[in-house]
Amino acid sequence: MDRVSSSMKQVSNPLPKVLSRRAGGGGLEAERESFERAQTVSINKAINAQEVAVKEKHARTCILGTHHEKGAQTFWSVVNRLPLSGNAVLCWKFCHVFHKLLRDGHSNVLKDSVRYKNELSDMSRMWGHLSEGYGQLCSIYLKLLRTKMEFHTKNPRFPGNLQMSDRQLDEAGENDVNNFFQLTVEMFDYLECELNLFQTVFSSLDMSRSVSVTAAGQCRLAPLIQVILDCSHLYDYTVKLLFKLHSCLPADTLQGHRDRFLEQFRKLKDLFYRSSNLQYFKRLIQIPQLPENPPNFLRASALSEHISPVVVIPAEASSPDSEPITDLVEMDTASQSLFDNKFDDIFGSSFSSDPFNFNSQNGMNKDDKDRLIEQLYGEIAALKEELENFKAESARGAVQLRGRASELEAELAEQRHLKQQAQDESEFLRAELEELKKQREDTEKAQRSLTEIERRAQANEQRYSKLKEKYSELVQNHADLLRKNAEVTKQVTVARQAQGDVEREKKELEDSFQRVSEQAQRKSQEQAEVLDTLKRELAASRQELQVLQGTLESSTQAGAEQSTRIAGLEQERDSLSQAAERHGEEMAALRAELQQLRDTLSHEQESSKMELEKLQTQLRDKQESGEQVLQRRLAEEQFALLQGTAREAERMVQDALGRLEDPAHIGCTGSADCLLSRTLAASECVERLRDAHGKYLSNRAAVGSLLPCLALFAHLVSDTLLQGSATSHVAPMEPADRLLEMCKQCGSEAVSYLSALQDPGMVEGADCSLVMTCLGRISAIGEELRPRGLDVKQEELGDLVDKEMAATAAAIETAAARIEEMLSKARAGDTGVKLEVNERILGSCTGLMQAIHVLVLASKDLQREIVESGRGAASPKEFYAKNSRWTEGLISASKAVGWGATVMVDAADLVVQGKGTFEELMVCSREIAASTAQLVAASKVKADKDSANLCKLQQASRGVNQATAGVVASTKAGKSQVEEKDSMDFSSMTLTQIKRQEMDSQVRVLELENQLQKERQKLGELRKKHYELAGVAEGWEEDAAD
């Protein structure tokens, strides 16, 4: 009793009996609780730590539970309490059950599970650190589940079990080729994750033993049933989508899709075959077999041959795990009866078979002791059960805590790493911030200086405007003063005239007064004389006294009148003198005012003149500085424009020089006439360029005439270089080498000239005479390479045909000998993969040379037959002369065959030495095939249809085509073998790095596809031009006119 009570005290909060019935409660709550208990039991039974396969009945109960509650809340509430991070087997079985729920559960399972996507990723990274046991399996399975959730989230039209009709598949892509393209990529990624899990499970099993019949092996193989179901649908939809894409897009664009599909097809076929042989899968699932060969997407009718793989699952009644789930209360009753049996074995069976059934008594009386024993027995059983539950819960909690501790440690390490990254990034950002602050300070300083300059400029403008106004005002005042000065001068002149008149009148008055005075004095003297005379005659004559007295009185009156008159004149004189004085004062005041005005005016004129000179000086300096700045800026812009044009021209010429070394350019051919026309145009352009350059050196503003000449110069020189290279491809060996070397030298001289134009110190010394010299030499070589068909005498054509055919045969034999020599050197110096690749390539080249040799011999025989049958009584030379056009075509074809053999041997030599590319060798082999086809066509023109030699020639032509295909195939095989040897390793890259690399690869693929499309268009144009030039050279137009 004490132990029981102590046990009860230790368990202060005993765990509830989950499996016991509730006495009360009803309705929806009771049903919900019953449902949760049943789901909890089923989930715990399905996901446990035992290394056995998940029983189908428990998984089916979980699936039905999601349909019952229309979601997965109960599932996740139970799973979150499981120690998935602490037990790998538990996590593996969780992935299996969750995969079945995503496939067959309610559609809301995906919505309820998306929120746990990050937890699944963290758990996947944690299990990825374990390289043994279930660690890697759990990591890859969790990545697959995350990929499945992301796929169904992006494409909600796809159900969890991936079962769709063709119409639904078309609706999922919305009939848009871009959507189908992206959907195919996502399906490839999905299927890749499925295949990775498939391969990882098989690699973890020891296939030498019958692992499929063991519990541990079945635990690992059981989830593959879901993987097989997903793979069958993904394979079917991928095939249909690829056929749809090939009907809308070019085949080259989908090359990457086809390569990826072929790789996954081989893996899936192998895995299906290995799975079908396992005993475990034979009784649970019928695995389909994929076809022997993958579908041919380049043939649209192949879609009708495609058969969708169907996975057949037998009826679930035959499964050993399909018995119904027993009631939880019945499980309690069974455990109780088992315990009763043990009690009876210990204490005896003196009671009935059901001693603890209190609902129905057996009729026997029980004493208090028995009842006490029964009560204690029940309490002990309950306590034991609670103790076991508590121990299990404690162990589960400890496992969870350990798993949580490991998760926290991983998170701590990751957080430390993130902290270090954040610190590094913080230091980097701090450095950037300091730099930005410095830049901001410099910008603010520059802004302030700019603002100050603008303010000063504005102040100068205002000051200039004020000075301009003041200058205008001074000019106006000066004009007013000038007018006023003119008026004052006029007034002074009038005053002077008036003063002169006054002085003249005064003088006249003085003269008249003097005359009057003199007259009065004379009269006084006369009167005095008369008086004296009278006095002296007084005594003489008294009679005359009276007369004299009357005369005296009259004289006295006249004197008084004269005195009065003199007094008036004096008064008038005084008034005139006063008026003269006043006029003098006024004249002095006017003179002083005039002098003051003159001084003020001169002072103002001097100050205005000084300010005007100062303003004119400032304006002149400002205009001169502005003009100098503008001229300097204009010169800099003109030179920058010249530099840009010269740089573009240099880039164009360098591009032409680079294309001379391009293997794809080997197939381009040209005629000497076209080369001469291009060289003549380039020479004329160089002359114009030289004149324009001289004008520019004499006047730097005359850059407008130099720029068009530079652009035309670069275009014509580049065209001449490419045309010269194309002409060298059909020319004899020695002139071709000289022409190619001269083209390279001309391009180098043109680049040097254009580079000199870009340097300010070398503009004056730049000279294009070297380019002119190179063009002259190219023209001379072109004259040598012009077709001499018309220069050759008619009787010499026959000998020329024989010589060219013999030269072609000799070139082929020489090429075969060189290939044998290279093969012997490769066997002596190379080993391993390189030796295997070189032997295969050189062997195929030897076969091609042998086939060409047979073709040349057959062509000779057919040619001899044509001559014998067509010449009649004439000689062979006369026959060749009569059919000169046909003869020239035959000569041209034989030359092309010999040149192609030589070039292919050179390309093979470079490939064996590791300096060349496989593509160049493939192009050379195809060019030889084209040349032999030209030789066959030239030979067939005049041959009889039933000729045996013609059949022999056609058979030899087919042999050449087969040998060419062999060279191409061996080259591609060697290239793929070398690339497989140098395959990349992505094991150390993170998910972000892989995604970034994938995006870069996609961008590179699109760029290469675009570049490939442009190069194909360019190749088509080059071939078209080649045919036109070849037609001109061979006289096809003249034949057509005839």
mmCIF file of N, CA and C in Angstrom, residues 825-904:
data_model
loop_
_atom_site.group_PDB
_atom_site.id
_atom_site.type_symbol
_atom_site.label_atom_id
_atom_site.label_comp_id
_atom_site.label_asym_id
_atom_site.label_seq_id
_atom_site.Cartn_x
_atom_site.Cartn_y
_atom_site.Cartn_z
ATOM 1 N N LYS A 825 52.365 7.531 -85.218
ATOM 2 C CA LYS A 825 52.855 8.401 -84.157
ATOM 3 C C LYS A 825 51.928 8.391 -82.953
ATOM 4 N N ALA A 826 50.604 8.368 -83.206
ATOM 5 C CA ALA A 826 49.648 8.349 -82.095
ATOM 6 C C ALA A 826 49.771 7.056 -81.303
ATOM 7 N N ARG A 827 49.955 5.934 -81.998
ATOM 8 C CA ARG A 827 50.094 4.662 -81.287
ATOM 9 C C ARG A 827 51.380 4.621 -80.465
ATOM 10 N N ALA A 828 52.369 5.328 -80.940
ATOM 11 C CA ALA A 828 53.636 5.306 -80.219
ATOM 12 C C ALA A 828 53.642 6.270 -79.029
ATOM 13 N N GLY A 829 52.908 7.375 -79.118
ATOM 14 C CA GLY A 829 53.002 8.385 -78.069
ATOM 15 C C GLY A 829 51.798 8.538 -77.172
ATOM 16 N N ASP A 830 50.601 8.053 -77.593
ATOM 17 C CA ASP A 830 49.374 8.257 -76.802
ATOM 18 C C ASP A 830 48.975 6.965 -76.121
ATOM 19 N N THR A 831 48.184 7.113 -75.057
ATOM 20 C CA THR A 831 47.659 5.956 -74.310
ATOM 21 C C THR A 831 46.249 6.269 -73.852
ATOM 22 N N GLY A 832 45.538 5.192 -73.446
ATOM 23 C CA GLY A 832 44.233 5.368 -72.811
ATOM 24 C C GLY A 832 43.182 5.887 -73.781
ATOM 25 N N VAL A 833 42.365 6.795 -73.237
ATOM 26 C CA VAL A 833 41.222 7.321 -73.997
ATOM 27 C C VAL A 833 41.686 8.118 -75.203
ATOM 28 N N LYS A 834 42.780 8.856 -75.051
ATOM 29 C CA LYS A 834 43.271 9.667 -76.169
ATOM 30 C C LYS A 834 43.703 8.793 -77.334
ATOM 31 N N LEU A 835 44.377 7.676 -77.037
ATOM 32 C CA LEU A 835 44.790 6.766 -78.095
ATOM 33 C C LEU A 835 43.584 6.154 -78.785
ATOM 34 N N GLU A 836 42.595 5.769 -77.978
ATOM 35 C CA GLU A 836 41.388 5.161 -78.562
ATOM 36 C C GLU A 836 40.671 6.148 -79.482
ATOM 37 N N VAL A 837 40.541 7.403 -79.029
ATOM 38 C CA VAL A 837 39.855 8.420 -79.845
ATOM 39 C C VAL A 837 40.642 8.711 -81.117
ATOM 40 N N ASN A 838 41.961 8.864 -81.000
ATOM 41 C CA ASN A 838 42.779 9.179 -82.183
ATOM 42 C C ASN A 838 42.772 8.027 -83.185
ATOM 43 N N GLU A 839 42.840 6.776 -82.696
ATOM 44 C CA GLU A 839 42.795 5.632 -83.614
ATOM 45 C C GLU A 839 41.464 5.587 -84.358
ATOM 46 N N ARG A 840 40.382 5.847 -83.623
ATOM 47 C CA ARG A 840 39.075 5.798 -84.278
ATOM 48 C C ARG A 840 38.951 6.882 -85.345
ATOM 49 N N ILE A 841 39.391 8.095 -85.008
ATOM 50 C CA ILE A 841 39.261 9.213 -85.959
ATOM 51 C C ILE A 841 40.162 9.005 -87.169
ATOM 52 N N LEU A 842 41.436 8.646 -86.937
ATOM 53 C CA LEU A 842 42.352 8.476 -88.064
ATOM 54 C C LEU A 842 41.958 7.278 -88.909
ATOM 55 N N GLY A 843 41.421 6.219 -88.267
ATOM 56 C CA GLY A 843 40.941 5.071 -89.060
ATOM 57 C C GLY A 843 39.798 5.460 -89.974
ATOM 58 N N SER A 844 38.844 6.250 -89.446
ATOM 59 C CA SER A 844 37.737 6.696 -90.302
ATOM 60 C C SER A 844 38.235 7.616 -91.407
ATOM 61 N N CYS A 845 39.241 8.472 -91.124
ATOM 62 C CA CYS A 845 39.798 9.337 -92.168
ATOM 63 C C CYS A 845 40.497 8.508 -93.250
ATOM 64 N N THR A 846 41.191 7.437 -92.814
ATOM 65 C CA THR A 846 41.828 6.562 -93.806
ATOM 66 C C THR A 846 40.783 5.918 -94.708
ATOM 67 N N GLY A 847 39.676 5.456 -94.112
ATOM 68 C CA GLY A 847 38.593 4.883 -94.919
ATOM 69 C C GLY A 847 38.026 5.893 -95.891
ATOM 70 N N LEU A 848 37.895 7.160 -95.461
ATOM 71 C CA LEU A 848 37.380 8.192 -96.351
ATOM 72 C C LEU A 848 38.345 8.431 -97.515
ATOM 73 N N MET A 849 39.633 8.457 -97.258
ATOM 74 C CA MET A 849 40.600 8.667 -98.344
ATOM 75 C C MET A 849 40.565 7.512 -99.341
ATOM 76 N N GLN A 850 40.426 6.308 -98.828
ATOM 77 C CA GLN A 850 40.331 5.157 -99.732
ATOM 78 C C GLN A 850 39.081 5.253 -100.601
ATOM 79 N N ALA A 851 37.952 5.658 -99.983
ATOM 80 C CA ALA A 851 36.716 5.796 -100.759
ATOM 81 C C ALA A 851 36.858 6.886 -101.817
ATOM 82 N N ILE A 852 37.526 8.005 -101.474
ATOM 83 C CA ILE A 852 37.722 9.082 -102.456
ATOM 84 C C ILE A 852 38.640 8.604 -103.585
ATOM 85 N N HIS A 853 39.648 7.831 -103.225
ATOM 86 C CA HIS A 853 40.541 7.298 -104.252
ATOM 87 C C HIS A 853 39.776 6.419 -105.239
ATOM 88 N N VAL A 854 38.906 5.552 -104.717
ATOM 89 C CA VAL A 854 38.070 4.716 -105.595
ATOM 90 C C VAL A 854 37.186 5.588 -106.456
ATOM 91 N N LEU A 855 36.619 6.679 -105.861
ATOM 92 C CA LEU A 855 35.750 7.575 -106.626
ATOM 93 C C LEU A 855 36.516 8.252 -107.752
ATOM 94 N N VAL A 856 37.741 8.685 -107.491
ATOM 95 C CA VAL A 856 38.525 9.360 -108.529
ATOM 96 C C VAL A 856 38.829 8.395 -109.675
ATOM 97 N N LEU A 857 39.182 7.150 -109.330
ATOM 98 C CA LEU A 857 39.445 6.165 -110.383
ATOM 99 C C LEU A 857 38.196 5.893 -111.209
ATOM 100 N N ALA A 858 37.031 5.768 -110.526
ATOM 101 C CA ALA A 858 35.780 5.547 -111.256
ATOM 102 C C ALA A 858 35.447 6.741 -112.135
ATOM 103 N N SER A 859 35.744 7.946 -111.639
ATOM 104 C CA SER A 859 35.496 9.143 -112.443
ATOM 105 C C SER A 859 36.394 9.160 -113.680
ATOM 106 N N LYS A 860 37.635 8.726 -113.512
ATOM 107 C CA LYS A 860 38.529 8.656 -114.679
ATOM 108 C C LYS A 860 37.983 7.685 -115.720
ATOM 109 N N ASP A 861 37.547 6.513 -115.260
ATOM 110 C CA ASP A 861 37.012 5.526 -116.200
ATOM 111 C C ASP A 861 35.787 6.069 -116.919
ATOM 112 N N LEU A 862 34.872 6.676 -116.173
ATOM 113 C CA LEU A 862 33.668 7.225 -116.801
ATOM 114 C C LEU A 862 34.031 8.364 -117.748
ATOM 115 N N GLN A 863 34.983 9.181 -117.373
ATOM 116 C CA GLN A 863 35.415 10.276 -118.247
ATOM 117 C C GLN A 863 36.006 9.730 -119.551
ATOM 118 N N ARG A 864 36.809 8.686 -119.421
ATOM 119 C CA ARG A 864 37.404 8.077 -120.619
ATOM 120 C C ARG A 864 36.306 7.496 -121.518
ATOM 121 N N GLU A 865 35.291 6.864 -120.895
ATOM 122 C CA GLU A 865 34.183 6.303 -121.676
ATOM 123 C C GLU A 865 33.405 7.404 -122.379
ATOM 124 N N ILE A 866 33.175 8.552 -121.659
ATOM 125 C CA ILE A 866 32.442 9.668 -122.269
ATOM 126 C C ILE A 866 33.203 10.207 -123.471
ATOM 127 N N VAL A 867 34.517 10.335 -123.318
ATOM 128 C CA VAL A 867 35.321 10.876 -124.417
ATOM 129 C C VAL A 867 35.312 9.922 -125.610
ATOM 130 N N GLU A 868 35.444 8.634 -125.333
ATOM 131 C CA GLU A 868 35.475 7.664 -126.417
ATOM 132 C C GLU A 868 34.149 7.593 -127.152
ATOM 133 N N SER A 869 33.043 7.700 -126.416
ATOM 134 C CA SER A 869 31.732 7.591 -127.051
ATOM 135 C C SER A 869 31.292 8.886 -127.719
ATOM 136 N N GLY A 870 31.807 10.014 -127.319
ATOM 137 C CA GLY A 870 31.318 11.285 -127.856
ATOM 138 C C GLY A 870 32.223 11.950 -128.845
ATOM 139 N N ARG A 871 33.448 11.536 -128.943
ATOM 140 C CA ARG A 871 34.360 12.267 -129.832
ATOM 141 C C ARG A 871 34.210 11.877 -131.295
ATOM 142 N N GLY A 872 33.705 10.661 -131.545
ATOM 143 C CA GLY A 872 33.563 10.212 -132.935
ATOM 144 C C GLY A 872 34.914 10.067 -133.585
ATOM 145 N N ALA A 873 35.054 10.756 -134.716
ATOM 146 C CA ALA A 873 36.323 10.672 -135.434
ATOM 147 C C ALA A 873 37.349 11.677 -134.922
ATOM 148 N N ALA A 874 36.915 12.566 -134.023
ATOM 149 C CA ALA A 874 37.836 13.589 -133.517
ATOM 150 C C ALA A 874 38.728 12.999 -132.433
ATOM 151 N N SER A 875 39.739 13.761 -132.084
ATOM 152 C CA SER A 875 40.667 13.338 -131.040
ATOM 153 C C SER A 875 40.113 13.746 -129.672
ATOM 154 N N PRO A 876 40.636 13.149 -128.569
ATOM 155 C CA PRO A 876 40.172 13.558 -127.227
ATOM 156 C C PRO A 876 40.391 15.041 -126.952
ATOM 157 N N LYS A 877 41.507 15.598 -127.412
ATOM 158 C CA LYS A 877 41.734 17.018 -127.189
ATOM 159 C C LYS A 877 40.701 17.866 -127.892
ATOM 160 N N GLU A 878 40.329 17.460 -129.117
ATOM 161 C CA GLU A 878 39.286 18.205 -129.824
ATOM 162 C C GLU A 878 37.950 18.089 -129.098
ATOM 163 N N PHE A 879 37.676 16.914 -128.497
ATOM 164 C CA PHE A 879 36.429 16.734 -127.732
ATOM 165 C C PHE A 879 36.414 17.664 -126.506
ATOM 166 N N TYR A 880 37.550 17.729 -125.803
ATOM 167 C CA TYR A 880 37.622 18.619 -124.647
ATOM 168 C C TYR A 880 37.493 20.084 -125.068
ATOM 169 N N ALA A 881 38.102 20.422 -126.217
ATOM 170 C CA ALA A 881 38.007 21.802 -126.691
ATOM 171 C C ALA A 881 36.585 22.152 -127.098
ATOM 172 N N LYS A 882 35.884 21.183 -127.699
ATOM 173 C CA LYS A 882 34.509 21.424 -128.119
ATOM 174 C C LYS A 882 33.601 21.615 -126.906
ATOM 175 N N ASN A 883 33.847 20.864 -125.843
ATOM 176 C CA ASN A 883 33.025 20.949 -124.619
ATOM 177 C C ASN A 883 33.860 21.609 -123.511
ATOM 178 N N SER A 884 34.256 22.844 -123.777
ATOM 179 C CA SER A 884 35.181 23.519 -122.853
ATOM 180 C C SER A 884 34.531 23.804 -121.499
ATOM 181 N N ARG A 885 33.223 24.159 -121.485
ATOM 182 C CA ARG A 885 32.561 24.467 -120.212
ATOM 183 C C ARG A 885 32.508 23.239 -119.316
ATOM 184 N N TRP A 886 32.155 22.126 -119.899
ATOM 185 C CA TRP A 886 32.116 20.869 -119.125
ATOM 186 C C TRP A 886 33.522 20.508 -118.625
ATOM 187 N N THR A 887 34.510 20.755 -119.481
ATOM 188 C CA THR A 887 35.888 20.438 -119.095
ATOM 189 C C THR A 887 36.340 21.306 -117.916
ATOM 190 N N GLU A 888 36.024 22.596 -118.016
ATOM 191 C CA GLU A 888 36.411 23.484 -116.910
ATOM 192 C C GLU A 888 35.713 23.094 -115.620
ATOM 193 N N GLY A 889 34.435 22.702 -115.673
ATOM 194 C CA GLY A 889 33.743 22.244 -114.459
ATOM 195 C C GLY A 889 34.393 21.002 -113.878
ATOM 196 N N LEU A 890 34.825 20.099 -114.748
ATOM 197 C CA LEU A 890 35.498 18.885 -114.281
ATOM 198 C C LEU A 890 36.825 19.230 -113.606
ATOM 199 N N ILE A 891 37.551 20.165 -114.205
ATOM 200 C CA ILE A 891 38.824 20.590 -113.612
ATOM 201 C C ILE A 891 38.587 21.224 -112.239
ATOM 202 N N SER A 892 37.574 22.103 -112.151
ATOM 203 C CA SER A 892 37.275 22.770 -110.874
ATOM 204 C C SER A 892 36.905 21.759 -109.803
ATOM 205 N N ALA A 893 36.098 20.752 -110.162
ATOM 206 C CA ALA A 893 35.682 19.741 -109.184
ATOM 207 C C ALA A 893 36.874 18.929 -108.689
ATOM 208 N N SER A 894 37.772 18.555 -109.603
ATOM 209 C CA SER A 894 38.941 17.775 -109.183
ATOM 210 C C SER A 894 39.852 18.599 -108.276
ATOM 211 N N LYS A 895 40.005 19.896 -108.571
ATOM 212 C CA LYS A 895 40.787 20.758 -107.693
ATOM 213 C C LYS A 895 40.184 20.813 -106.298
ATOM 214 N N ALA A 896 38.861 20.951 -106.223
ATOM 215 C CA ALA A 896 38.190 21.035 -104.916
ATOM 216 C C ALA A 896 38.391 19.756 -104.112
ATOM 217 N N VAL A 897 38.373 18.594 -104.778
ATOM 218 C CA VAL A 897 38.568 17.320 -104.070
ATOM 219 C C VAL A 897 39.978 17.251 -103.490
ATOM 220 N N GLY A 898 40.987 17.615 -104.311
ATOM 221 C CA GLY A 898 42.364 17.578 -103.814
ATOM 222 C C GLY A 898 42.599 18.559 -102.681
ATOM 223 N N TRP A 899 42.035 19.761 -102.810
ATOM 224 C CA TRP A 899 42.189 20.751 -101.732
ATOM 225 C C TRP A 899 41.492 20.276 -100.453
ATOM 226 N N GLY A 900 40.298 19.697 -100.581
ATOM 227 C CA GLY A 900 39.573 19.220 -99.396
ATOM 228 C C GLY A 900 40.332 18.123 -98.678
ATOM 229 N N ALA A 901 40.961 17.216 -99.428
ATOM 230 C CA ALA A 901 41.731 16.135 -98.792
ATOM 231 C C ALA A 901 42.910 16.717 -98.003
ATOM 232 N N THR A 902 43.583 17.703 -98.588
ATOM 233 C CA THR A 902 44.725 18.312 -97.883
ATOM 234 C C THR A 902 44.284 19.025 -96.605
ATOM 235 N N VAL A 903 43.197 19.769 -96.691
ATOM 236 C CA VAL A 903 42.710 20.504 -95.517
ATOM 237 C C VAL A 903 42.253 19.548 -94.428
ATOM 238 N N MET A 904 41.603 18.438 -94.817
ATOM 239 C CA MET A 904 41.129 17.498 -93.804
ATOM 240 C C MET A 904 42.294 16.836 -93.077
#
